[in-house]
Short mmCIF file of C-alpha atoms in Angstrom, two decimals:
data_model
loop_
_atom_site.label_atom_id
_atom_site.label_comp_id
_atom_site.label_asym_id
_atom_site.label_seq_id
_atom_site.Cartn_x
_atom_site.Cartn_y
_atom_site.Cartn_z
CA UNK A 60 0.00 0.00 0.00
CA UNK A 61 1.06 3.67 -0.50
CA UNK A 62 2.23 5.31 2.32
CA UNK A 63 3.03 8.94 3.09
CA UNK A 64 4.04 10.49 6.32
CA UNK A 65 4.83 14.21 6.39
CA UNK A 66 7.01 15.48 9.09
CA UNK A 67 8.97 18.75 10.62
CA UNK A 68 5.43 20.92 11.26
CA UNK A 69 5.50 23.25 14.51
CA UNK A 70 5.21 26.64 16.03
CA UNK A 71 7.52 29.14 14.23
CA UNK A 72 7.28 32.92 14.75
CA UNK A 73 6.81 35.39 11.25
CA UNK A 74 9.72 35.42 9.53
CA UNK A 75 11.42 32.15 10.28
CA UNK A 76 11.72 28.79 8.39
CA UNK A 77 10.46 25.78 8.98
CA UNK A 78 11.64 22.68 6.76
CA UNK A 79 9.11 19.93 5.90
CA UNK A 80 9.71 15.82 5.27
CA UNK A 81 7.83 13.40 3.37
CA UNK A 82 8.34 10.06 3.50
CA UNK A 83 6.81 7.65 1.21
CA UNK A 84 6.68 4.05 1.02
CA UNK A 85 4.63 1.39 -1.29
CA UNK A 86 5.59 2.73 -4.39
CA UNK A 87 8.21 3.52 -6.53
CA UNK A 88 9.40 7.35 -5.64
CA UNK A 89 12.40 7.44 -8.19
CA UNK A 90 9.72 7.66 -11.33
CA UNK A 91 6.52 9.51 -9.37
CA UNK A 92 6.11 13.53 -9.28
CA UNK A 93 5.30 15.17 -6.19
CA UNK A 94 3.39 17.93 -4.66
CA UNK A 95 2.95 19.80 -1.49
CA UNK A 96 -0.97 21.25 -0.99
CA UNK A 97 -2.01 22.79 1.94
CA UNK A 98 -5.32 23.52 3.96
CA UNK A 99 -5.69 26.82 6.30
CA UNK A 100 -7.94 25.52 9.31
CA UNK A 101 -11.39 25.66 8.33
CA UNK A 102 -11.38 26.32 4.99
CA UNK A 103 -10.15 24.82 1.38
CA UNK A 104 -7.72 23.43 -0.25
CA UNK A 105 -4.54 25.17 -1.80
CA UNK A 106 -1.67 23.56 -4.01
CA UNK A 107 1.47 24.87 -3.24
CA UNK A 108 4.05 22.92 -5.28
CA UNK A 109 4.97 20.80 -7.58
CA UNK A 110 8.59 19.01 -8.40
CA UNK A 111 9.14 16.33 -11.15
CA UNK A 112 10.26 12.82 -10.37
CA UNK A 113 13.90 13.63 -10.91
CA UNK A 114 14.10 17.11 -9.79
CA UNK A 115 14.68 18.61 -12.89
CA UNK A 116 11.18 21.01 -12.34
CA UNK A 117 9.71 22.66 -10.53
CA UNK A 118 6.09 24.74 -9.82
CA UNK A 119 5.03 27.20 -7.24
CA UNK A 120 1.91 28.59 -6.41
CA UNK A 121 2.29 32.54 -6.62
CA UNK A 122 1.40 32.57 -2.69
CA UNK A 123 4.56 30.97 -2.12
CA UNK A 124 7.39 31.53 -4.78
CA UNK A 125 10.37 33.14 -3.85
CA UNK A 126 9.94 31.95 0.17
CA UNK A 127 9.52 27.65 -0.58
CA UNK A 128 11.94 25.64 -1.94
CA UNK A 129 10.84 21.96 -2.79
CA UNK A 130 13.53 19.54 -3.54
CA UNK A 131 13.74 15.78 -3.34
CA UNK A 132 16.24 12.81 -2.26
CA UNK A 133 15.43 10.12 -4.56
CA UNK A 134 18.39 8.12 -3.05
CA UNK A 135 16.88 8.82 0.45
CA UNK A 136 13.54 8.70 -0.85
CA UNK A 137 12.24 11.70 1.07
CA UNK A 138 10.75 14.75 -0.11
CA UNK A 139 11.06 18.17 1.14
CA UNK A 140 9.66 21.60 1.30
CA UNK A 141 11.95 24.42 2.86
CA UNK A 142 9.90 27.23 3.52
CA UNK A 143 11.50 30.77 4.73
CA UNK A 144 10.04 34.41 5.93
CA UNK A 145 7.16 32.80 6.95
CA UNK A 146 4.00 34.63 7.48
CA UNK A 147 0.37 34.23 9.42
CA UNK A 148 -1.02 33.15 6.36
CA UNK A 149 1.36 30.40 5.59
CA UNK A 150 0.04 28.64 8.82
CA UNK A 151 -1.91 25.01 7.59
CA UNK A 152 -2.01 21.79 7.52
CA UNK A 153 0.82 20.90 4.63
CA UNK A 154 -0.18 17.67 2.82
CA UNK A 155 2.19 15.94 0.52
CA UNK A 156 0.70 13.72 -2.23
CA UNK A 157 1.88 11.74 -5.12
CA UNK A 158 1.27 12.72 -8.79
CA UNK A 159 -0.39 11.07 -11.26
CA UNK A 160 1.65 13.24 -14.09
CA UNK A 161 0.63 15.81 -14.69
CA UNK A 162 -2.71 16.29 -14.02
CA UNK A 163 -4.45 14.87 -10.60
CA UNK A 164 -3.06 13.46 -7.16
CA UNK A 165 -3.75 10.05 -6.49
CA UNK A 166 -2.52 9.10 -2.57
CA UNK A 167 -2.07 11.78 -0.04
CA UNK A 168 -0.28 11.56 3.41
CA UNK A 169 -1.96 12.29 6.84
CA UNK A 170 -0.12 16.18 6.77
CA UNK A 171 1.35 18.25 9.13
CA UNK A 172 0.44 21.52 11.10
CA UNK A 173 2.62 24.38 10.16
CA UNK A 174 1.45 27.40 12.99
CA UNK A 175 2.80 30.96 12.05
CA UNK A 176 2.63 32.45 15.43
CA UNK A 177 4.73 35.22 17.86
CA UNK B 177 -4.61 31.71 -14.21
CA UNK B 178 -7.82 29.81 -13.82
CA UNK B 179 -10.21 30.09 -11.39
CA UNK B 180 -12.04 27.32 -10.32
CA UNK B 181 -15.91 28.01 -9.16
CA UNK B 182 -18.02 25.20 -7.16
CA UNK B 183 -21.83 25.12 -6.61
CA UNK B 184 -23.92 25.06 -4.29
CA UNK B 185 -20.85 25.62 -1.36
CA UNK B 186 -23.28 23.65 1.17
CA UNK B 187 -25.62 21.25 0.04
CA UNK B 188 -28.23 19.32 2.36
CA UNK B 189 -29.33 16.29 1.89
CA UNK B 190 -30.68 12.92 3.08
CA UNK B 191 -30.20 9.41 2.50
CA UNK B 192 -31.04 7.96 -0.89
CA UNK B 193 -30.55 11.04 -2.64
CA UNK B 194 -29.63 12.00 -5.82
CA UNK B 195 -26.95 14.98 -5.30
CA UNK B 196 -24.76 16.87 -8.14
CA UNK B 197 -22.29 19.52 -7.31
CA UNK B 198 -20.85 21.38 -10.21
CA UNK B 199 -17.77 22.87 -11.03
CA UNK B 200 -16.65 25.65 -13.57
CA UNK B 201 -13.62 26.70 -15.26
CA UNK B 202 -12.32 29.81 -16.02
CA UNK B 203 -11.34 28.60 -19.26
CA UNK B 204 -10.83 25.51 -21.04
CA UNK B 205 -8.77 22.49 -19.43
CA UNK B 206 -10.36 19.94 -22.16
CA UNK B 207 -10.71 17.07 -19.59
CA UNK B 208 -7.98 17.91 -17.11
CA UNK B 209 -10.25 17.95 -13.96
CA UNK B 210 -10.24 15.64 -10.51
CA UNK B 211 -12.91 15.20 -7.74
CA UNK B 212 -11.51 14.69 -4.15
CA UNK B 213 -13.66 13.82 -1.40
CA UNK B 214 -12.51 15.11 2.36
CA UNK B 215 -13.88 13.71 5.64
CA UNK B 216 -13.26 16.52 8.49
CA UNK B 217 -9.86 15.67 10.13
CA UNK B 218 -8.81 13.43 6.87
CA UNK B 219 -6.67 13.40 4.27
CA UNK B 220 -8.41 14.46 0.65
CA UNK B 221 -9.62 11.05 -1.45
CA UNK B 222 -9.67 10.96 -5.44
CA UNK B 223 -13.09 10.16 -6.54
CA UNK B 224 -12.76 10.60 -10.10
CA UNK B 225 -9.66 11.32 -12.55
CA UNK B 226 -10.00 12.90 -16.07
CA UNK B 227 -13.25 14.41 -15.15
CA UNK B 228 -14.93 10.87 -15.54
CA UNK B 229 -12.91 8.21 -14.89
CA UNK B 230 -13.25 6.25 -11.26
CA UNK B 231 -10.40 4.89 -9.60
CA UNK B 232 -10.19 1.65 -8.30
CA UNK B 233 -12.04 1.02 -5.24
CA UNK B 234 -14.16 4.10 -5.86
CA UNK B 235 -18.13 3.35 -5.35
CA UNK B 236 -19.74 3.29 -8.77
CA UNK B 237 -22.68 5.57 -6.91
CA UNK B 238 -19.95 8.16 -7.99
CA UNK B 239 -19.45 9.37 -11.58
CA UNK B 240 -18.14 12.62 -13.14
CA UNK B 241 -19.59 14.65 -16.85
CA UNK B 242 -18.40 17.38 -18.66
CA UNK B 243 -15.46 18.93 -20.19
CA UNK B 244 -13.86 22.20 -21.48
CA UNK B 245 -15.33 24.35 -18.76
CA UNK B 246 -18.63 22.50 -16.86
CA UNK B 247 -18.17 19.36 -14.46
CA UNK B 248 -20.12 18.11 -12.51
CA UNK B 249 -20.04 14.95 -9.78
CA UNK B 250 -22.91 13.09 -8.99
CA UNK B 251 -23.82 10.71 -6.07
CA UNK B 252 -26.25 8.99 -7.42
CA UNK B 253 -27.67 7.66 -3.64
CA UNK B 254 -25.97 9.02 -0.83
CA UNK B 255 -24.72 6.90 1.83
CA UNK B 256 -24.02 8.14 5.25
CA UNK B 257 -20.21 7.65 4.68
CA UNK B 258 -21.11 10.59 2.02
CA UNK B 259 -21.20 13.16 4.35
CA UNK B 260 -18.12 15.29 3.75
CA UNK B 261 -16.96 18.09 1.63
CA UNK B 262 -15.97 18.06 -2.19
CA UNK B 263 -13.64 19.63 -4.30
CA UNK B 264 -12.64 19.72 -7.99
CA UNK B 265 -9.07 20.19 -8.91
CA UNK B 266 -7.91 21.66 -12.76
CA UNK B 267 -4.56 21.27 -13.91
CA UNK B 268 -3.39 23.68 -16.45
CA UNK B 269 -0.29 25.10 -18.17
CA UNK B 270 1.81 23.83 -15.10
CA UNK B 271 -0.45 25.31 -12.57
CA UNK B 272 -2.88 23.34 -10.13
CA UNK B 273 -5.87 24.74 -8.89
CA UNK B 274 -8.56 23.75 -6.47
CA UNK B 275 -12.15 24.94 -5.86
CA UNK B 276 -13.35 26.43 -3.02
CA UNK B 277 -15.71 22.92 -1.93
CA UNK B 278 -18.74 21.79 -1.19
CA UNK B 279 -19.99 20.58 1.93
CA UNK B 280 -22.41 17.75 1.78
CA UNK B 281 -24.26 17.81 5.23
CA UNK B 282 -27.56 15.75 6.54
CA UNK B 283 -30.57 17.19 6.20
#
């Protein structure tokens, strides 16, 4: 079975970083793209980014380009989303999810709570 | 950029019934459109792929229509694992959008 499991959520205060794992299982990482989505308590859903299965590109939502940085081990098999000069806004629940390329994502992990706070 | 616009956002209903929840583009994505369904504390769950395709596992109750800009998702009798909120997901020019859901609540 697929597995995801996000890590590295937390309380950080506006400004700081905060660097976010995924760790996947079940399926074959090397050859599957990746995204990041996220969901502000209470309301929708909100893709964030997107990285090929070798690394080689990249997507950003314009909410977040400039401050996240997704990159990926596929030797490791983790995934990652470095995310810096956070704001109030940026806090949600960060899901990652695998790619059915390119169009739709197709297993999701449980996410993790990301809390922009001072 | 497209904007993705659901209908109704809440939706009541019982069990049995018929419900469709529709979806428009802000311009054409030919057939490039996903269903998830969300239960409150969950992770999203594709329901449909391609605007009508069902993936495995996937109650047939469940079917997706349309394409260029008009979906829509249809329960055709909802069950009381139904209950939950909706969204449709275009994928365009490298960019991924979502729609703002639908909650399906009991009436």
């Amino acid at each position: 079975d697929v597995q995801l499991l996000e890590s590295g959520g937390g309380l950080v205060q506006p400004g700081g970083s905060l660097r976010l794992t995924c760790a996947p299982s079940g399926f074959r990482f090397s050859t599957s793209a990746m995204t990041w989505v996220r969901q502000t308590p209470g309301k929708g859903l909100e893709w964030v980014s997107t990285i090929s299965h070798n690394g080689g590109a990249t997507y950003y939502a314009d909410s977040v380009k400039g401050r996240f940085t997704v990159s990926r081990d596929n030797f490791k098999n983790t995934l990652y989303l470095q995310m810096d000069s956070l704001r109030a806004e940026d806090t949600a629940v960060y899901f990652c999810a695998k790619v059915m390329w390119p169009t739709y994502f197709d297993d999701w992990g449980q996410g993790t709570l990301v809390t922009v706070s001072s | 950029d497209i904007q993705m616009t659901q209908s109704p956002s809440t939706l009541s209903a019982s069990v049995g019934d018929r419900v469709t929840i529709t979806c428009r583009a802000s311009q054409n994505i030919v057939n490039w459109l996903a269903w998830y369904q969300q239960i409150p504390g969950k992770a999203p769950k594709l329901l449909i792929y391609k605007a009508s395709n069902l993936p495995s596992g996937v109650p047939s109750r469940f079917s997706g229509s349309g394409s260029g800009t008009d979906f829509s998702l249809t329960i055709s009798s909802l069950q009381p694992d139904d209950f939950a909120t909706y969204y449709c997901q275009a994928y365009n020019d490298s960019l991924w959008t979502f729609g703002q859901g639908t909650k399906v609540d009991i009436k």
